Amino acid sequence: MPRSKPNWSPLWLTCVLLGLTAVHAIDVLTVPQQVSLSANTSTQQLAISWLGGAAATFDLMILRTEFNMTVFYDTVSATVNRESGRHQWVWTSVEPLECTSLSVRIRSRDGETTSDWSHTQILQGNDLPSYEKIQVLPQDRIVPVGANTTFCCIMEEGKQFGIIKYGNTVMHETRLSRRSYAVTAVNQGLSSQSGTNVFCYDKLKSNSWGSVVFVGYPPLPSDFVCETHDLISAVCRWNGGRDTRLYGKRGTHYTLNNRKCDFSSTQKRDEWRVAQWEGNWTLVATNPLGRHVLTDSAELRHRVRPVAPESLNSAVHAWNATVQWKYDIYSSLALDCQVELSSQGYKTKRTFSGLGLRSVVLSDLEPDEDYSVQVRCGAQQNFWNWGSWSKPLSFKTNAYAPEALDVWMWINKDYTAQVIWKPLTRRQSHGLITRYEVTFWSPEENRQRTEFFLPDTSAVLINLTQIATVSGDDKVTATVIARNAAGVSQPASVHIPLRLTDVEPGPVARAVYTDSGFPLFWQRGDNAACAYVVEWYEASCKWDCPVGWIKVAAGTTNVSVESADFQPGVMYDISLYSITSEAPELLQRWQGYMQELVPSASVSLSTTQQGSDILLAWGEIPLADRRGFLLGYNVYVSSGSELTLLANLSDLGSREYTVKGLSEGSYKFTVKAYTSAGEEAGVTASITLEPYTDWLILEILASMGITAVFLVIVTFVCYKKRKWVKKAFYPDIPEPKLPGDWSRSQEPLDVKPSPHSLVHMVERPEWDSSKEVLIVIPEEEENEDGLGDEPADTDEPASLRYYNHVADERPIRPRFPDSSSSSASSLDSARTDVTYTGIQTSGSSLVFQLDPQGSSEGHQPQADLSFCRGGGGGGGGGGGGGGGGGYRPQMQSRAPSDDTDLVSPEPFFEPQAASSGGYKPQSSWHLDSPVEAGENDGLAPSLGSPTSITSTQFLLPDGEEHADERRSSSAATWFTNLLSSTKP
Amino acid sequence: MAARRTRGVTGSDLSRTTVARATAIAEQLRYECSILLELYAKKESFVVEVADGRLVSVPPPSSQLDTRDKLWRLHSALLQCRSLLESAIAREEEELGGGEKGDYETQRNMVKSSLSFLLITTGELLKAADGAAVPTPDVEGLESGGSTGLFALKRWVYRIFKEVDYWTKTAITTLQALPSVIVKERARSGRVRSVRSARR
């Protein structure tokens, strides 16, 4: 407080002033006193108040008491409470205030001058030893989405901290004190209905505790509007907006005009009723995270929305019905009411108006039809909104007589006919059809006959021939009516001609389908047609065809024919008839496709080779498979996978094509028919163009035939001239004449033939079979030049040893004459005293065996001296080929090695084995070759061998010389054998 | 209890059918409890076993207990379980309800229904064994122990579910051991009656 001393000197005055100023300054910056702390744990705010003198700013320091860690230090401007004179400042803590003890100190500040710090004031936390249990703070916090919340865990006394989890996430902690740890969840997302749990575990996870935090949105309702249903009360509705994710106690609360909307647990929280209309409305939505206000204002008459009509009932007739309902509260209100009529799945709305409207008449209904109606109303003036729909009312209209039938006819080729009619739809029936009644009558004869048919009948078959025989009229009339419970339909008639003509009215035109069907045009006829009938059916159908038809009024000259039955790819015959008092008259015909498709079947293709040309021919595609108007055929030849167009044939009548000038080889041809929709898949035929094989075969056959004929002729001629042939080629051989006595003992007669014959052949006229004969024994000859083993064709005579021995009683003659006529004639003589049957060739003698017994071991051949079983096999000493064998005397012993072969029962020898026999020809004459020697059935051994009457050796033919009968055979027989041997 | 224990087991009408039915219901309840615990642990991210003590208060088990006392003890425990479960459901609805109901809520009601069925059956068994009526437990004393906060409520609810699970398993064990005991005691009581009649 300043004081003045007026009488003091200036120096003293200055000093005093300075001193007073200093004292004053000290007095202003007083130390804050009576510091008081007030904590709001829910908001985590700490209100600090103190008495602090005149200072306007203060330094404020907040520390965590236990660790003496500063959490806040700043200069603040505190407000002064006028009543209490205390300064106050509020600090908001990041952590809950209970997490740990906080120390608060304050000092006054004036510029750079500060007072001393006040006494430390401590806000005790829950981590004091007196609170032993584990704690997690804050509890049950509710925060908006995206907020950051710090949680602290105060561990149980004596336990070691473990972890803190936010939901399932382990958080990074900060130590606040000895027992307190904090974590911060940032940008928190929406929690579940029961909130997000924060867990705190000790080190051993033996104990845990936690907290729950709810993260959601503040309320945001919309579309708030109030209306009246009963002209008195109000119903206010709104849209709750997004889900706040806060429920139950934390959910949104509403107040309407400051009155709490106390919803039940099952009640929707978007509508509230007020008993009296108030005009102005305010809706406040509140939850722990915020509030939202909506308003509405309107007059009662402008917000009328009538309730749903109740107690609907109806009075029903065939064609109309009256619907009534209760609506007492709107008797003075002009209403618009909508009636929704439902039938067969279709709904129509009709609107009616009236003051206090309570009934409507629904006209134009269908008989025997099920209907369902619903009614709703709205205010006619100041229309606000339609009321709710009433509950549906169902009724069925009464039945009524059916509509008249649409009758037509179909006549088959055999003069049977069908009276057909279109079945009545449900709408046309006006009730369940019980039966159809068809009456046939002849107007001129006035006779009629009625038949009844079941409701599912739509066609009746009649025999026109039968009717025509009993009726003199040229037509019969069929009248059809339908009957239901309410009555019968108007009769519908059709005249059926009894005398049919096949006269076509003209050429069949082609009808082209359009979006509206087949457009048909015709000339107005000069007959008295009362109507026309356009009839159509599938062109491929021939019998009792499904027919469609429409009736066209007289005077009409065009119509468009459309049917749901039209199918793509099907040809339809369309006919126009005029309807008169007589039978219908065919006026015009069309054919057309609703849509042309490619043919569904292919042609049947055949190929024929014509020299170097190929003729392709194919059949016609059946009408049902054409599926369009055929425009032509494409002929392709396929080369690999590609088709090459050969020809495009637009002439449908010609179904063949000739491909000319082809070379030899295989060809594939494809023929495809086509319509305007394209060509069908086609059919492929293959053909191989061959050379003139037939001619070649014919030539071969002709040659063979000619050869055969020639041989036959030659044979025939030879047979006819066999005597001549014999004479010419096989003359008799004179017997040799033998001077002297030849009947000495049977000893070998060694003859050394000279190069010329040493034997005189004497021909005797008679042959004594018992006379001994000489047997020529080939003499072992020393081959002077060392080539005796080798076959050689030589004429050098061999040394012969004639053995006087009775060989056989039969005449012996060589079977095959040699080409040398002299030798042949000498050998063939039966009167020859010296026979040559013992003379063998190395080849033939081993091949033929006349008598198998004669060849057995130890049995000297008697009958066939020429045959020697000779030790064929090995006796020859392995001379190799047949040429290696020479003639040996029969009396000579065989080689010991032959024993095994001799006892062999084998009667025949293979040619090769024969050629290896040990007999060597006595002479030096040999077969031409070893091969020839091996042949046992040929003529080679004898043909060409030097045979003459003086010859001492012959190459005898095999086999036949052992056959008795053949010994006496003639040349004809030989020739016959020759011919027979040539046969296969 | 003293009065109850003085009464003998006479004329027992316990049937194997009733016991079998009770056992089957207990088996079903155990299965439903396991699902409920699984759903709740998943919903609340509970991973640590709650190590708190029992919520249900009944006499300790003893081999000296006869069938009737065992049934009484079981029935009493199940009655407390049901009261706890109903209390838990009510508290949950009050504090955490209001939203859409899901699988958890459905399973919770199934457990409650099955527990009621089991109680009816065990009540029949107890009645057949001439057991005394079990007084309705005092729910007030079974509240969450004064702990505040929703986390404490959740822990309490979880403990109740585990308690139901525990007593369901106990019920299965008790019921499965019941038939042979009943047969023995029936035979014994039969002999007692015959001796008494002979003495007359």
PDB file of C-alpha atoms in Angstrom, chain A residues 129-360:
ATOM      1  CA  PRO A 129      -0.691 -49.231  -1.067  1.00  0.00           C
ATOM      2  CA  SER A 130      -4.082 -49.037   0.560  1.00  0.00           C
ATOM      3  CA  TYR A 131      -5.598 -50.121  -2.774  1.00  0.00           C
ATOM      4  CA  GLU A 132      -4.129 -53.568  -3.072  1.00  0.00           C
ATOM      5  CA  LYS A 133      -6.235 -55.048  -5.818  1.00  0.00           C
ATOM      6  CA  ILE A 134      -5.568 -54.884  -9.497  1.00  0.00           C
ATOM      7  CA  GLN A 135      -7.426 -52.111 -11.300  1.00  0.00           C
ATOM      8  CA  VAL A 136      -7.919 -50.990 -14.867  1.00  0.00           C
ATOM      9  CA  LEU A 137      -8.980 -47.438 -15.551  1.00  0.00           C
ATOM     10  CA  PRO A 138     -11.105 -45.860 -16.872  1.00  0.00           C
ATOM     11  CA  GLN A 139     -14.113 -48.152 -16.572  1.00  0.00           C
ATOM     12  CA  ASP A 140     -17.013 -48.291 -19.035  1.00  0.00           C
ATOM     13  CA  ARG A 141     -15.810 -45.363 -21.079  1.00  0.00           C
ATOM     14  CA  ILE A 142     -17.841 -44.375 -24.168  1.00  0.00           C
ATOM     15  CA  VAL A 143     -15.893 -42.652 -26.934  1.00  0.00           C
ATOM     16  CA  PRO A 144     -16.608 -41.693 -30.525  1.00  0.00           C
ATOM     17  CA  VAL A 145     -15.116 -43.498 -33.408  1.00  0.00           C
ATOM     18  CA  GLY A 146     -11.573 -42.347 -34.101  1.00  0.00           C
ATOM     19  CA  ALA A 147     -10.850 -41.186 -30.575  1.00  0.00           C
ATOM     20  CA  ASN A 148      -7.699 -41.929 -28.598  1.00  0.00           C
ATOM     21  CA  THR A 149      -8.125 -43.323 -25.117  1.00  0.00           C
ATOM     22  CA  THR A 150      -5.438 -43.951 -22.513  1.00  0.00           C
ATOM     23  CA  PHE A 151      -5.956 -46.813 -20.128  1.00  0.00           C
ATOM     24  CA  CYS A 152      -3.909 -47.527 -17.064  1.00  0.00           C
ATOM     25  CA  CYS A 153      -3.502 -50.691 -15.129  1.00  0.00           C
ATOM     26  CA  ILE A 154      -2.615 -50.597 -11.466  1.00  0.00           C
ATOM     27  CA  MET A 155      -1.093 -53.927 -10.660  1.00  0.00           C
ATOM     28  CA  GLU A 156      -2.004 -55.834  -7.582  1.00  0.00           C
ATOM     29  CA  GLU A 157       0.351 -55.186  -4.718  1.00  0.00           C
ATOM     30  CA  GLY A 158       3.209 -57.611  -4.895  1.00  0.00           C
ATOM     31  CA  LYS A 159       2.517 -58.739  -8.456  1.00  0.00           C
ATOM     32  CA  GLN A 160       4.687 -58.011 -11.437  1.00  0.00           C
ATOM     33  CA  PHE A 161       3.215 -56.315 -14.435  1.00  0.00           C
ATOM     34  CA  GLY A 162       2.625 -58.453 -17.509  1.00  0.00           C
ATOM     35  CA  ILE A 163       0.792 -57.027 -20.503  1.00  0.00           C
ATOM     36  CA  ILE A 164      -2.170 -54.881 -21.436  1.00  0.00           C
ATOM     37  CA  LYS A 165      -4.383 -55.950 -24.324  1.00  0.00           C
ATOM     38  CA  TYR A 166      -6.916 -53.823 -26.167  1.00  0.00           C
ATOM     39  CA  GLY A 167      -9.293 -56.457 -27.417  1.00  0.00           C
ATOM     40  CA  ASN A 168      -6.909 -58.983 -28.807  1.00  0.00           C
ATOM     41  CA  THR A 169      -4.125 -56.475 -29.405  1.00  0.00           C
ATOM     42  CA  VAL A 170      -1.180 -56.301 -27.041  1.00  0.00           C
ATOM     43  CA  MET A 171      -0.415 -52.651 -26.324  1.00  0.00           C
ATOM     44  CA  HIS A 172       2.838 -50.877 -25.585  1.00  0.00           C
ATOM     45  CA  GLU A 173       2.732 -49.608 -22.011  1.00  0.00           C
ATOM     46  CA  THR A 174       4.189 -46.606 -20.223  1.00  0.00           C
ATOM     47  CA  ARG A 175       5.010 -46.829 -16.564  1.00  0.00           C
ATOM     48  CA  LEU A 176       3.399 -44.135 -14.504  1.00  0.00           C
ATOM     49  CA  SER A 177       4.355 -45.291 -11.041  1.00  0.00           C
ATOM     50  CA  ARG A 178       5.536 -48.310  -9.177  1.00  0.00           C
ATOM     51  CA  ARG A 179       2.310 -50.148  -9.819  1.00  0.00           C
ATOM     52  CA  SER A 180       0.662 -48.131 -12.540  1.00  0.00           C
ATOM     53  CA  TYR A 181       1.123 -48.653 -16.309  1.00  0.00           C
ATOM     54  CA  ALA A 182      -0.634 -46.861 -19.134  1.00  0.00           C
ATOM     55  CA  VAL A 183      -1.431 -47.654 -22.748  1.00  0.00           C
ATOM     56  CA  THR A 184      -3.152 -45.537 -25.371  1.00  0.00           C
ATOM     57  CA  ALA A 185      -5.537 -46.874 -27.993  1.00  0.00           C
ATOM     58  CA  VAL A 186      -5.502 -44.528 -30.937  1.00  0.00           C
ATOM     59  CA  ASN A 187      -8.074 -44.014 -33.660  1.00  0.00           C
ATOM     60  CA  GLN A 188     -10.435 -46.467 -32.075  1.00  0.00           C
ATOM     61  CA  GLY A 189     -12.790 -48.387 -34.301  1.00  0.00           C
ATOM     62  CA  LEU A 190     -16.374 -49.383 -33.678  1.00  0.00           C
ATOM     63  CA  SER A 191     -16.801 -51.754 -30.820  1.00  0.00           C
ATOM     64  CA  SER A 192     -19.116 -54.694 -30.624  1.00  0.00           C
ATOM     65  CA  GLN A 193     -22.491 -54.614 -28.968  1.00  0.00           C
ATOM     66  CA  SER A 194     -20.970 -55.462 -25.600  1.00  0.00           C
ATOM     67  CA  GLY A 195     -18.015 -53.137 -26.039  1.00  0.00           C
ATOM     68  CA  THR A 196     -14.321 -53.721 -26.389  1.00  0.00           C
ATOM     69  CA  ASN A 197     -12.508 -55.269 -23.472  1.00  0.00           C
ATOM     70  CA  VAL A 198      -9.163 -54.019 -22.202  1.00  0.00           C
ATOM     71  CA  PHE A 199      -7.273 -56.682 -20.274  1.00  0.00           C
ATOM     72  CA  CYS A 200      -4.405 -56.275 -17.856  1.00  0.00           C
ATOM     73  CA  TYR A 201      -2.420 -59.375 -16.908  1.00  0.00           C
ATOM     74  CA  ASP A 202       0.297 -59.884 -14.393  1.00  0.00           C
ATOM     75  CA  LYS A 203       3.538 -61.442 -15.374  1.00  0.00           C
ATOM     76  CA  LEU A 204       2.350 -64.948 -14.665  1.00  0.00           C
ATOM     77  CA  LYS A 205      -1.088 -64.324 -16.084  1.00  0.00           C
ATOM     78  CA  SER A 206      -2.439 -65.701 -12.859  1.00  0.00           C
ATOM     79  CA  ASN A 207      -4.568 -62.689 -12.334  1.00  0.00           C
ATOM     80  CA  SER A 208      -6.223 -60.300 -14.682  1.00  0.00           C
ATOM     81  CA  TRP A 209      -8.667 -57.524 -14.703  1.00  0.00           C
ATOM     82  CA  GLY A 210     -10.022 -55.268 -17.295  1.00  0.00           C
ATOM     83  CA  SER A 211     -12.251 -52.562 -18.486  1.00  0.00           C
ATOM     84  CA  VAL A 212     -14.830 -52.102 -21.193  1.00  0.00           C
ATOM     85  CA  VAL A 213     -14.864 -49.282 -23.694  1.00  0.00           C
ATOM     86  CA  PHE A 214     -17.679 -48.555 -26.131  1.00  0.00           C
ATOM     87  CA  VAL A 215     -16.819 -46.875 -29.382  1.00  0.00           C
ATOM     88  CA  GLY A 216     -19.714 -45.568 -31.455  1.00  0.00           C
ATOM     89  CA  TYR A 217     -21.345 -42.615 -33.144  1.00  0.00           C
ATOM     90  CA  PRO A 218     -23.474 -39.755 -31.899  1.00  0.00           C
ATOM     91  CA  PRO A 219     -27.123 -39.919 -33.018  1.00  0.00           C
ATOM     92  CA  LEU A 220     -28.057 -38.593 -36.437  1.00  0.00           C
ATOM     93  CA  PRO A 221     -31.780 -39.036 -37.097  1.00  0.00           C
ATOM     94  CA  SER A 222     -33.531 -37.633 -40.170  1.00  0.00           C
ATOM     95  CA  ASP A 223     -36.876 -37.415 -42.011  1.00  0.00           C
ATOM     96  CA  PHE A 224     -38.795 -36.283 -39.002  1.00  0.00           C
ATOM     97  CA  VAL A 225     -42.471 -35.721 -39.812  1.00  0.00           C
ATOM     98  CA  CYS A 226     -45.735 -35.772 -37.887  1.00  0.00           C
ATOM     99  CA  GLU A 227     -49.195 -36.633 -39.270  1.00  0.00           C
ATOM    100  CA  THR A 228     -52.615 -37.557 -38.026  1.00  0.00           C
ATOM    101  CA  HIS A 229     -54.736 -40.609 -38.692  1.00  0.00           C
ATOM    102  CA  ASP A 230     -57.787 -39.742 -36.681  1.00  0.00           C
ATOM    103  CA  LEU A 231     -57.840 -35.942 -37.124  1.00  0.00           C
ATOM    104  CA  ILE A 232     -57.023 -35.562 -33.412  1.00  0.00           C
ATOM    105  CA  SER A 233     -53.822 -37.246 -32.391  1.00  0.00           C
ATOM    106  CA  ALA A 234     -50.396 -37.089 -33.969  1.00  0.00           C
ATOM    107  CA  VAL A 235     -47.967 -39.735 -35.011  1.00  0.00           C
ATOM    108  CA  CYS A 236     -44.437 -38.570 -35.501  1.00  0.00           C
ATOM    109  CA  ARG A 237     -41.958 -40.654 -37.438  1.00  0.00           C
ATOM    110  CA  TRP A 238     -38.299 -40.316 -38.194  1.00  0.00           C
ATOM    111  CA  ASN A 239     -35.408 -42.235 -39.567  1.00  0.00           C
ATOM    112  CA  GLY A 240     -32.962 -43.344 -36.925  1.00  0.00           C
ATOM    113  CA  GLY A 241     -29.996 -42.871 -39.246  1.00  0.00           C
ATOM    114  CA  ARG A 242     -26.802 -44.812 -38.939  1.00  0.00           C
ATOM    115  CA  ASP A 243     -26.335 -47.407 -36.274  1.00  0.00           C
ATOM    116  CA  THR A 244     -24.578 -45.733 -33.386  1.00  0.00           C
ATOM    117  CA  ARG A 245     -23.391 -49.132 -32.122  1.00  0.00           C
ATOM    118  CA  LEU A 246     -24.451 -48.052 -28.710  1.00  0.00           C
ATOM    119  CA  TYR A 247     -27.283 -50.030 -27.215  1.00  0.00           C
ATOM    120  CA  GLY A 248     -29.306 -50.372 -24.072  1.00  0.00           C
ATOM    121  CA  LYS A 249     -28.398 -47.766 -21.530  1.00  0.00           C
ATOM    122  CA  ARG A 250     -25.924 -46.225 -23.937  1.00  0.00           C
ATOM    123  CA  GLY A 251     -28.366 -46.170 -26.804  1.00  0.00           C
ATOM    124  CA  THR A 252     -30.059 -43.110 -28.259  1.00  0.00           C
ATOM    125  CA  HIS A 253     -32.809 -41.491 -26.260  1.00  0.00           C
ATOM    126  CA  TYR A 254     -35.458 -39.348 -27.834  1.00  0.00           C
ATOM    127  CA  THR A 255     -37.573 -36.525 -26.548  1.00  0.00           C
ATOM    128  CA  LEU A 256     -40.499 -35.110 -28.521  1.00  0.00           C
ATOM    129  CA  ASN A 257     -41.485 -31.634 -27.543  1.00  0.00           C
ATOM    130  CA  ASN A 258     -39.482 -32.203 -24.371  1.00  0.00           C
ATOM    131  CA  ARG A 259     -41.399 -35.328 -23.548  1.00  0.00           C
ATOM    132  CA  LYS A 260     -39.378 -38.473 -23.311  1.00  0.00           C
ATOM    133  CA  CYS A 261     -40.201 -41.162 -25.779  1.00  0.00           C
ATOM    134  CA  ASP A 262     -40.214 -44.172 -23.549  1.00  0.00           C
ATOM    135  CA  PHE A 263     -40.003 -47.082 -25.925  1.00  0.00           C
ATOM    136  CA  SER A 264     -40.629 -50.588 -24.828  1.00  0.00           C
ATOM    137  CA  SER A 265     -38.030 -53.192 -25.597  1.00  0.00           C
ATOM    138  CA  THR A 266     -40.059 -54.510 -28.517  1.00  0.00           C
ATOM    139  CA  GLN A 267     -41.129 -51.166 -29.904  1.00  0.00           C
ATOM    140  CA  LYS A 268     -39.550 -49.651 -32.977  1.00  0.00           C
ATOM    141  CA  ARG A 269     -37.585 -46.598 -32.046  1.00  0.00           C
ATOM    142  CA  ASP A 270     -38.614 -44.468 -35.007  1.00  0.00           C
ATOM    143  CA  GLU A 271     -42.220 -43.548 -34.250  1.00  0.00           C
ATOM    144  CA  TRP A 272     -43.990 -41.880 -31.352  1.00  0.00           C
ATOM    145  CA  ARG A 273     -47.629 -41.034 -30.788  1.00  0.00           C
ATOM    146  CA  VAL A 274     -48.906 -37.893 -29.192  1.00  0.00           C
ATOM    147  CA  ALA A 275     -52.481 -37.715 -28.036  1.00  0.00           C
ATOM    148  CA  GLN A 276     -53.110 -34.189 -29.326  1.00  0.00           C
ATOM    149  CA  TRP A 277     -51.967 -32.392 -32.429  1.00  0.00           C
ATOM    150  CA  GLU A 278     -49.638 -29.564 -31.447  1.00  0.00           C
ATOM    151  CA  GLY A 279     -48.609 -28.067 -34.766  1.00  0.00           C
ATOM    152  CA  ASN A 280     -44.899 -27.585 -33.924  1.00  0.00           C
ATOM    153  CA  TRP A 281     -42.712 -30.524 -33.122  1.00  0.00           C
ATOM    154  CA  THR A 282     -39.144 -30.877 -31.873  1.00  0.00           C
ATOM    155  CA  LEU A 283     -37.347 -34.139 -31.702  1.00  0.00           C
ATOM    156  CA  VAL A 284     -34.093 -34.373 -29.732  1.00  0.00           C
ATOM    157  CA  ALA A 285     -31.983 -37.456 -30.066  1.00  0.00           C
ATOM    158  CA  THR A 286     -29.326 -37.959 -27.429  1.00  0.00           C
ATOM    159  CA  ASN A 287     -26.722 -40.543 -26.639  1.00  0.00           C
ATOM    160  CA  PRO A 288     -23.517 -40.395 -24.562  1.00  0.00           C
ATOM    161  CA  LEU A 289     -21.642 -39.111 -27.565  1.00  0.00           C
ATOM    162  CA  GLY A 290     -23.944 -36.280 -28.600  1.00  0.00           C
ATOM    163  CA  ARG A 291     -27.398 -35.026 -29.462  1.00  0.00           C
ATOM    164  CA  HIS A 292     -29.284 -34.086 -32.590  1.00  0.00           C
ATOM    165  CA  VAL A 293     -32.386 -31.921 -32.935  1.00  0.00           C
ATOM    166  CA  LEU A 294     -35.075 -32.113 -35.651  1.00  0.00           C
ATOM    167  CA  THR A 295     -38.219 -30.024 -36.000  1.00  0.00           C
ATOM    168  CA  ASP A 296     -41.493 -30.187 -37.947  1.00  0.00           C
ATOM    169  CA  SER A 297     -44.458 -27.868 -38.237  1.00  0.00           C
ATOM    170  CA  ALA A 298     -47.830 -28.353 -39.976  1.00  0.00           C
ATOM    171  CA  GLU A 299     -51.576 -27.866 -39.642  1.00  0.00           C
ATOM    172  CA  LEU A 300     -53.714 -30.823 -38.785  1.00  0.00           C
ATOM    173  CA  ARG A 301     -55.768 -30.865 -42.024  1.00  0.00           C
ATOM    174  CA  HIS A 302     -52.602 -30.831 -44.061  1.00  0.00           C
ATOM    175  CA  ARG A 303     -51.277 -33.953 -42.476  1.00  0.00           C
ATOM    176  CA  VAL A 304     -54.224 -36.292 -42.720  1.00  0.00           C
ATOM    177  CA  ARG A 305     -53.352 -39.858 -43.494  1.00  0.00           C
ATOM    178  CA  PRO A 306     -56.431 -42.002 -43.095  1.00  0.00           C
ATOM    179  CA  VAL A 307     -56.176 -45.338 -41.411  1.00  0.00           C
ATOM    180  CA  ALA A 308     -56.692 -48.494 -43.404  1.00  0.00           C
ATOM    181  CA  PRO A 309     -60.366 -49.232 -44.157  1.00  0.00           C
ATOM    182  CA  GLU A 310     -61.664 -52.044 -42.013  1.00  0.00           C
ATOM    183  CA  SER A 311     -64.347 -54.672 -42.222  1.00  0.00           C
ATOM    184  CA  LEU A 312     -64.507 -54.876 -45.989  1.00  0.00           C
ATOM    185  CA  ASN A 313     -67.419 -56.817 -47.488  1.00  0.00           C
ATOM    186  CA  SER A 314     -68.813 -57.251 -50.975  1.00  0.00           C
ATOM    187  CA  ALA A 315     -72.016 -57.796 -52.943  1.00  0.00           C
ATOM    188  CA  VAL A 316     -71.085 -59.802 -56.046  1.00  0.00           C
ATOM    189  CA  HIS A 317     -72.763 -60.222 -59.460  1.00  0.00           C
ATOM    190  CA  ALA A 318     -71.591 -61.659 -62.761  1.00  0.00           C
ATOM    191  CA  TRP A 319     -70.157 -58.469 -64.217  1.00  0.00           C
ATOM    192  CA  ASN A 320     -69.805 -56.163 -61.189  1.00  0.00           C
ATOM    193  CA  ALA A 321     -69.454 -56.072 -57.406  1.00  0.00           C
ATOM    194  CA  THR A 322     -69.970 -53.562 -54.613  1.00  0.00           C
ATOM    195  CA  VAL A 323     -67.305 -53.247 -51.924  1.00  0.00           C
ATOM    196  CA  GLN A 324     -68.071 -51.601 -48.581  1.00  0.00           C
ATOM    197  CA  TRP A 325     -66.019 -50.787 -45.481  1.00  0.00           C
ATOM    198  CA  LYS A 326     -66.244 -49.027 -42.180  1.00  0.00           C
ATOM    199  CA  TYR A 327     -64.892 -45.490 -42.018  1.00  0.00           C
ATOM    200  CA  ASP A 328     -66.824 -43.613 -39.366  1.00  0.00           C
ATOM    201  CA  ILE A 329     -64.194 -41.099 -38.326  1.00  0.00           C
ATOM    202  CA  TYR A 330     -63.918 -39.562 -41.781  1.00  0.00           C
ATOM    203  CA  SER A 331     -67.606 -38.860 -42.340  1.00  0.00           C
ATOM    204  CA  SER A 332     -66.946 -35.170 -42.770  1.00  0.00           C
ATOM    205  CA  LEU A 333     -63.771 -35.513 -44.784  1.00  0.00           C
ATOM    206  CA  ALA A 334     -63.713 -35.584 -48.549  1.00  0.00           C
ATOM    207  CA  LEU A 335     -61.742 -38.672 -49.470  1.00  0.00           C
ATOM    208  CA  ASP A 336     -60.045 -40.167 -52.457  1.00  0.00           C
ATOM    209  CA  CYS A 337     -59.988 -43.940 -52.199  1.00  0.00           C
ATOM    210  CA  GLN A 338     -57.969 -46.371 -54.308  1.00  0.00           C
ATOM    211  CA  VAL A 339     -59.215 -49.860 -54.945  1.00  0.00           C
ATOM    212  CA  GLU A 340     -56.615 -52.315 -56.092  1.00  0.00           C
ATOM    213  CA  LEU A 341     -58.214 -55.163 -57.998  1.00  0.00           C
ATOM    214  CA  SER A 342     -56.200 -58.330 -58.387  1.00  0.00           C
ATOM    215  CA  SER A 343     -57.124 -61.185 -60.665  1.00  0.00           C
ATOM    216  CA  GLN A 344     -55.064 -63.872 -62.328  1.00  0.00           C
ATOM    217  CA  GLY A 345     -51.905 -62.226 -61.122  1.00  0.00           C
ATOM    218  CA  TYR A 346     -52.740 -58.864 -62.631  1.00  0.00           C
ATOM    219  CA  LYS A 347     -53.427 -55.798 -60.540  1.00  0.00           C
ATOM    220  CA  THR A 348     -55.351 -52.709 -61.509  1.00  0.00           C
ATOM    221  CA  LYS A 349     -56.109 -49.625 -59.477  1.00  0.00           C
ATOM    222  CA  ARG A 350     -59.343 -47.688 -59.610  1.00  0.00           C
ATOM    223  CA  THR A 351     -59.812 -44.403 -57.760  1.00  0.00           C
ATOM    224  CA  PHE A 352     -63.096 -43.236 -56.287  1.00  0.00           C
ATOM    225  CA  SER A 353     -63.923 -39.979 -54.501  1.00  0.00           C
ATOM    226  CA  GLY A 354     -66.563 -38.880 -52.080  1.00  0.00           C
ATOM    227  CA  LEU A 355     -67.312 -37.360 -48.739  1.00  0.00           C
ATOM    228  CA  GLY A 356     -66.632 -39.927 -46.122  1.00  0.00           C
ATOM    229  CA  LEU A 357     -66.452 -42.569 -48.860  1.00  0.00           C
ATOM    230  CA  ARG A 358     -67.363 -45.990 -47.535  1.00  0.00           C
ATOM    231  CA  SER A 359     -68.342 -48.053 -50.590  1.00  0.00           C
ATOM    232  CA  VAL A 360     -67.554 -48.361 -54.284  1.00  0.00           C
TER     233      VAL A 360
END
